[in-house]
Amino acid sequence: MNSAAVTLEDSYFSEMKNVSPSVRGLSDSVKYSEDSVFTSDLTGGAGKGADVLYSSAKPVAVTFGKKSKTEKPVVLEYDLTSDSNALTSQIICAEEDAEATVIIVCSSDKKLGGLNALKTQIVAKNNSKLHVIKVQLLGEKFIQIDETESVCAENAQIEVSHVVLGGAKTYVGVGNDLAEYKASFKSHLSYYCKDEQELDLNYVVLHHGKKTECNMDVNGTLKGNSKKTYRGTIDFKNGCAGSVGKEQEQTLLLSDNAVNNSIPIILCDEEDVSGEHGASIGRLGEDVLFYMENRGIEKSAAENLIARAKVQSTVSLINDEDVLSKTELFMDSIFGEL
């Protein structure tokens, strides 16, 4: 099975500090607490190299009550301008028949650096629906390790969306255990990497229950000397008859020096299943550039326009005006519109 390639200097491990978020969107049906404890190991994607970072984590916990349906998202914002080596961690749980969205934002001043170790555990109980949106707007020298562990009970749905725009190096590990009948998992990640930025992705979905479904999508642009590695594993376990797994990757290359690595894996220990992987990797076609130039849009502007549209596909899922505005302002700066 694939594993993430997290490598860090020893000095980071003694300097980590737990940081609490600013929180909004709480209601009577939502329970919030601090200094919680990760009580179990769920399926994740960052790998053992990151585990030591989270050993001293004190996660905040957000629990959505049984049958609750929150109209507005709960927003957890981490401003790391004053915390260069920060542990930011959460436990998010939806009780039976609950429906909710949580937005997690990590940001800092643009020129700053440091390490952000972000870990999120997600538990969706029977018939619940959880959407977790993670937005990375860190300074250009930051390293972020972002681990998402999750488990779906019967007929539960988990959706995890990522927008990755800042930082020097970003490691994203996402794991889900489709543990019971008709559980489903969906993920979206959009990114824009330029200059020397590096993005390392590892997704793992385990199909245990019958008639479970997963659909993973990664969409973004590489420019300059940037590098991206995508690892995606769909693992059909014995007994998951009738299950379906799909992963799709779309990569736009805007430089001869950019490096893209794709390592999809589909494992199968059950006959009655369907697994698919698709990839579209390439440059802007001459027909697209010709169309743009005929309308007065120069090549560089056309590249920015299409690269931004790729990121926008996930940004459009952000259903909080403050976070959306902050994200679009960051996009303006990296796409040269400020």
XYZ file of C-alpha atoms in Angstrom:
338
model
C 0.000 0.000 0.000
C 1.203 3.570 -0.662
C 2.569 5.694 2.177
C 3.391 9.386 2.496
C 6.985 10.626 2.331
C 7.077 12.905 5.390
C 10.631 13.919 6.342
C 11.465 16.552 8.978
C 14.456 17.955 10.821
C 14.783 16.741 14.433
C 14.590 20.312 15.761
C 10.887 20.527 14.964
C 9.857 17.791 17.354
C 10.792 19.666 20.554
C 9.290 22.989 19.524
C 5.666 22.120 18.770
C 2.938 24.090 20.549
C -0.789 23.301 20.740
C -2.778 26.172 19.257
C -6.534 26.640 19.715
C -8.696 28.081 16.949
C -11.044 31.005 16.887
C -14.492 29.441 16.565
C -17.790 30.572 15.140
C -20.990 28.977 13.965
C -21.764 27.063 17.164
C -25.396 26.443 18.088
C -27.438 24.627 20.730
C -27.142 21.373 18.783
C -23.337 21.553 18.622
C -21.081 20.612 21.524
C -17.603 22.152 21.590
C -14.735 21.390 23.966
C -10.961 21.879 24.178
C -8.041 19.729 25.390
C -9.618 16.501 24.186
C -7.705 13.296 23.432
C -7.469 11.161 20.319
C -8.908 7.938 21.724
C -8.216 5.587 18.834
C -6.229 5.219 15.652
C -8.384 5.562 12.566
C -7.414 5.055 8.945
C -5.142 7.916 7.896
C -2.769 8.775 5.099
C 0.209 10.745 6.432
C 2.074 7.629 7.533
C 4.160 6.692 10.563
C 6.682 9.441 9.874
C 4.159 12.008 11.087
C 2.768 10.116 14.087
C 5.338 11.422 16.564
C 4.254 14.997 15.823
C 0.722 14.297 16.998
C 1.653 12.433 20.195
C 1.253 15.592 22.304
C -1.777 16.944 20.459
C -4.694 18.347 22.470
C -7.508 18.437 19.919
C -10.635 20.502 20.097
C -13.803 18.437 19.749
C -16.911 19.375 17.757
C -19.923 17.070 18.097
C -23.162 17.501 16.183
C -26.151 16.146 18.083
C -28.448 13.365 16.950
C -30.775 14.396 14.076
C -29.344 17.941 14.065
C -29.075 19.765 10.743
C -26.937 22.899 10.907
C -27.579 25.484 8.198
C -24.334 27.411 8.740
C -20.885 25.805 8.970
C -18.808 25.660 12.122
C -15.594 27.551 11.299
C -12.275 26.839 13.039
C -9.648 29.441 12.134
C -5.969 29.122 13.038
C -3.906 32.297 12.570
C -0.319 31.068 12.831
C 1.372 34.440 12.391
C 2.634 34.274 16.001
C 2.955 30.470 16.238
C 5.590 29.228 13.825
C 5.586 25.595 15.048
C 1.980 24.758 15.740
C -0.095 21.678 16.516
C -3.645 22.240 15.288
C -5.944 19.271 15.871
C -9.631 18.422 15.907
C -12.099 15.604 16.548
C -15.298 16.023 14.543
C -18.247 13.723 15.174
C -21.729 13.554 13.698
C -24.209 11.570 15.759
C -26.926 9.507 14.055
C -28.905 11.360 11.341
C -26.934 14.607 11.824
C -25.913 16.810 8.878
C -23.159 19.433 9.156
C -20.226 21.275 7.580
C -16.960 22.232 9.286
C -14.409 24.611 7.739
C -10.815 24.549 9.000
C -8.544 27.419 7.925
C -4.790 27.671 8.552
C -3.221 30.998 7.603
C -0.325 33.326 8.397
C 1.450 36.383 7.072
C 2.670 35.706 3.546
C 6.437 35.850 4.213
C 6.477 33.656 7.337
C 7.702 30.103 7.803
C 7.495 27.292 10.335
C 5.781 23.940 10.770
C 2.065 23.301 11.057
C 1.055 19.789 12.093
C -2.678 19.546 11.444
C -4.632 16.425 12.391
C -8.363 15.850 12.056
C -10.350 12.792 13.096
C -13.836 12.472 11.610
C -16.509 10.050 12.790
C -19.829 9.793 10.945
C -22.395 7.618 12.700
C -25.415 5.912 11.104
C -27.191 7.971 8.410
C -25.164 11.118 9.141
C -23.558 13.501 6.625
C -20.348 15.443 7.317
C -18.488 17.800 5.003
C -15.074 18.992 6.210
C -13.383 21.747 4.188
C -9.692 22.458 4.858
C -8.137 25.671 3.509
C -4.361 26.199 3.551
C -3.271 29.848 3.226
C 0.112 29.691 4.980
C 3.240 31.783 4.441
C 5.615 30.906 1.663
C 8.224 29.263 3.964
C 5.831 27.052 5.935
C 5.759 23.267 5.980
C 2.339 21.767 6.658
C 1.588 18.140 7.472
C -2.160 17.621 7.216
C -3.555 14.284 8.392
C -7.252 13.428 8.073
C -8.483 10.151 9.595
C -12.107 9.116 9.210
C -14.623 6.311 9.569
C -18.159 5.925 8.179
C -20.887 3.862 9.817
C -23.959 2.447 8.046
C -25.352 4.723 5.330
C -23.137 7.573 6.547
C -21.429 10.057 4.227
C -18.131 11.883 4.691
C -16.868 14.495 2.261
C -13.399 16.042 2.636
C -12.392 19.047 0.519
C -8.956 20.677 0.413
C -7.743 23.978 -1.005
C -3.920 24.110 -0.943
C -2.382 27.421 -1.998
C 0.398 28.473 0.403
C 3.461 27.018 2.060
C 6.777 25.705 0.775
C 5.978 22.029 1.323
C 2.594 20.486 2.036
C 1.980 16.861 2.940
C -1.660 15.782 2.807
C -2.687 12.378 4.127
C -6.350 11.379 3.911
C -7.756 8.046 5.022
C -11.243 6.634 5.326
C -12.683 3.351 6.522
C -16.006 2.576 4.868
C -16.806 0.252 7.709
C -20.468 -0.583 7.220
C -23.246 -1.081 4.676
C -23.722 1.727 2.105
C -21.148 4.031 3.706
C -19.673 6.580 1.297
C -16.642 8.847 1.046
C -15.966 11.708 -1.333
C -12.927 13.971 -1.584
C -11.844 16.979 -3.626
C -8.442 18.662 -3.569
C -7.488 21.695 -5.638
C -4.019 23.246 -5.654
C -1.720 25.714 -7.353
C 2.029 25.136 -7.001
C 4.644 27.504 -8.383
C 8.352 28.304 -7.985
C 9.852 25.653 -5.651
C 6.633 24.547 -3.927
C 6.139 20.842 -3.219
C 2.910 18.934 -2.640
C 2.820 15.316 -1.470
C -0.581 13.578 -1.359
C -1.530 10.156 -0.027
C -5.152 8.973 -0.050
C -6.268 5.604 1.340
C -9.840 4.285 1.308
C -10.710 0.906 2.804
C -13.937 -0.723 1.629
C -15.170 -3.067 4.357
C -18.960 -2.764 4.204
C -21.156 -4.002 1.375
C -22.254 -1.530 -1.317
C -19.852 1.163 -0.139
C -18.714 3.960 -2.449
C -15.750 6.306 -2.742
C -14.958 9.043 -5.232
C -11.662 10.953 -5.031
C -10.729 13.934 -7.231
C -7.463 15.904 -7.387
C -7.252 18.938 -9.664
C -4.518 21.560 -10.011
C -1.615 23.274 -11.703
C 2.188 23.000 -11.548
C 4.378 25.919 -12.577
C 8.074 26.836 -12.312
C 10.146 24.194 -10.479
C 7.255 22.904 -8.429
C 6.641 19.242 -7.699
C 3.572 17.171 -6.885
C 3.207 13.508 -5.985
C -0.194 11.843 -5.813
C -0.675 8.436 -4.222
C -4.181 7.013 -4.183
C -5.144 3.606 -2.820
C -8.585 2.023 -3.124
C -8.597 -1.194 -1.109
C -11.533 -3.573 -1.587
C -11.600 -5.900 1.419
C -13.155 -9.358 1.446
C -16.874 -9.048 2.118
C -17.433 -5.618 0.497
C -19.518 -6.997 -2.384
C -21.255 -4.407 -4.551
C -18.783 -1.634 -3.710
C -17.520 1.032 -6.125
C -14.335 3.092 -5.968
C -13.172 5.860 -8.302
C -10.204 8.225 -8.343
C -9.605 10.991 -10.868
C -6.559 13.226 -11.259
C -6.234 16.323 -13.461
C -2.890 18.109 -13.713
C -2.048 21.176 -15.781
C 1.694 21.612 -16.461
C 2.817 25.171 -17.166
C 6.562 24.577 -17.072
C 9.078 22.159 -18.546
C 10.743 21.999 -15.106
C 7.640 21.068 -13.106
C 7.532 17.455 -11.885
C 4.372 15.382 -11.550
C 4.256 11.863 -10.094
C 1.111 9.722 -10.074
C 0.970 6.441 -8.149
C -2.578 5.025 -8.118
C -3.240 1.590 -6.638
C -6.402 -0.518 -6.603
C -6.273 -3.579 -4.327
C -8.964 -6.224 -4.558
C -9.903 -9.122 -2.283
C -13.542 -9.274 -3.437
C -14.978 -10.245 -6.828
C -18.171 -8.183 -7.080
C -16.635 -4.678 -7.040
C -15.754 -1.879 -9.483
C -12.581 0.210 -9.256
C -11.538 2.986 -11.646
C -8.619 5.385 -11.973
C -8.433 8.176 -14.516
C -5.782 10.809 -15.148
C -5.490 13.850 -17.397
C -1.987 15.339 -17.346
C -0.732 17.843 -19.898
C -0.317 21.396 -21.112
C -2.692 23.979 -22.490
C -3.628 23.070 -26.024
C -2.757 25.342 -28.904
C -6.451 25.594 -29.750
C -7.206 26.996 -26.284
C -4.377 29.526 -26.503
C -5.442 30.526 -30.017
C -9.014 31.052 -28.809
C -7.820 33.209 -25.916
C -5.403 35.273 -28.016
C -8.122 36.011 -30.545
C -10.062 37.590 -27.686
C -7.164 39.735 -26.549
C -6.000 37.459 -23.719
C -2.244 36.943 -23.639
C -0.722 33.525 -22.933
C 0.301 34.293 -19.323
C -3.139 35.694 -18.528
C -4.805 32.672 -20.132
C -2.683 30.322 -18.022
C -3.618 32.172 -14.844
C -7.279 32.185 -15.833
C -7.423 28.421 -16.314
C -5.238 27.647 -13.274
C -7.498 29.782 -11.111
C -10.582 28.042 -12.476
C -9.141 24.704 -11.358
C -8.767 25.975 -7.791
C -12.180 27.606 -7.954
C -13.803 24.203 -8.471
C -13.192 23.459 -4.790
C -13.259 27.042 -3.473
C -16.870 27.219 -4.663
C -17.758 24.651 -1.987
C -16.835 27.101 0.810
C -20.167 28.215 2.265
C -18.892 30.956 4.567
C -18.516 34.483 3.202
C -15.579 35.482 5.431
C -13.522 32.398 4.560
C -14.452 32.694 0.896
C -13.373 36.338 0.795
C -10.092 35.548 2.548
C -9.375 32.693 0.141
C -10.161 34.741 -2.949
C -7.931 37.565 -1.708
C -5.087 35.058 -1.329
C -5.792 33.797 -4.842
C -5.623 37.368 -6.163
C -2.123 37.692 -4.719
C -0.722 34.438 -6.171
C -2.338 34.899 -9.570
C -0.960 38.424 -9.869
C -4.238 40.302 -9.546
C -3.110 42.506 -6.630
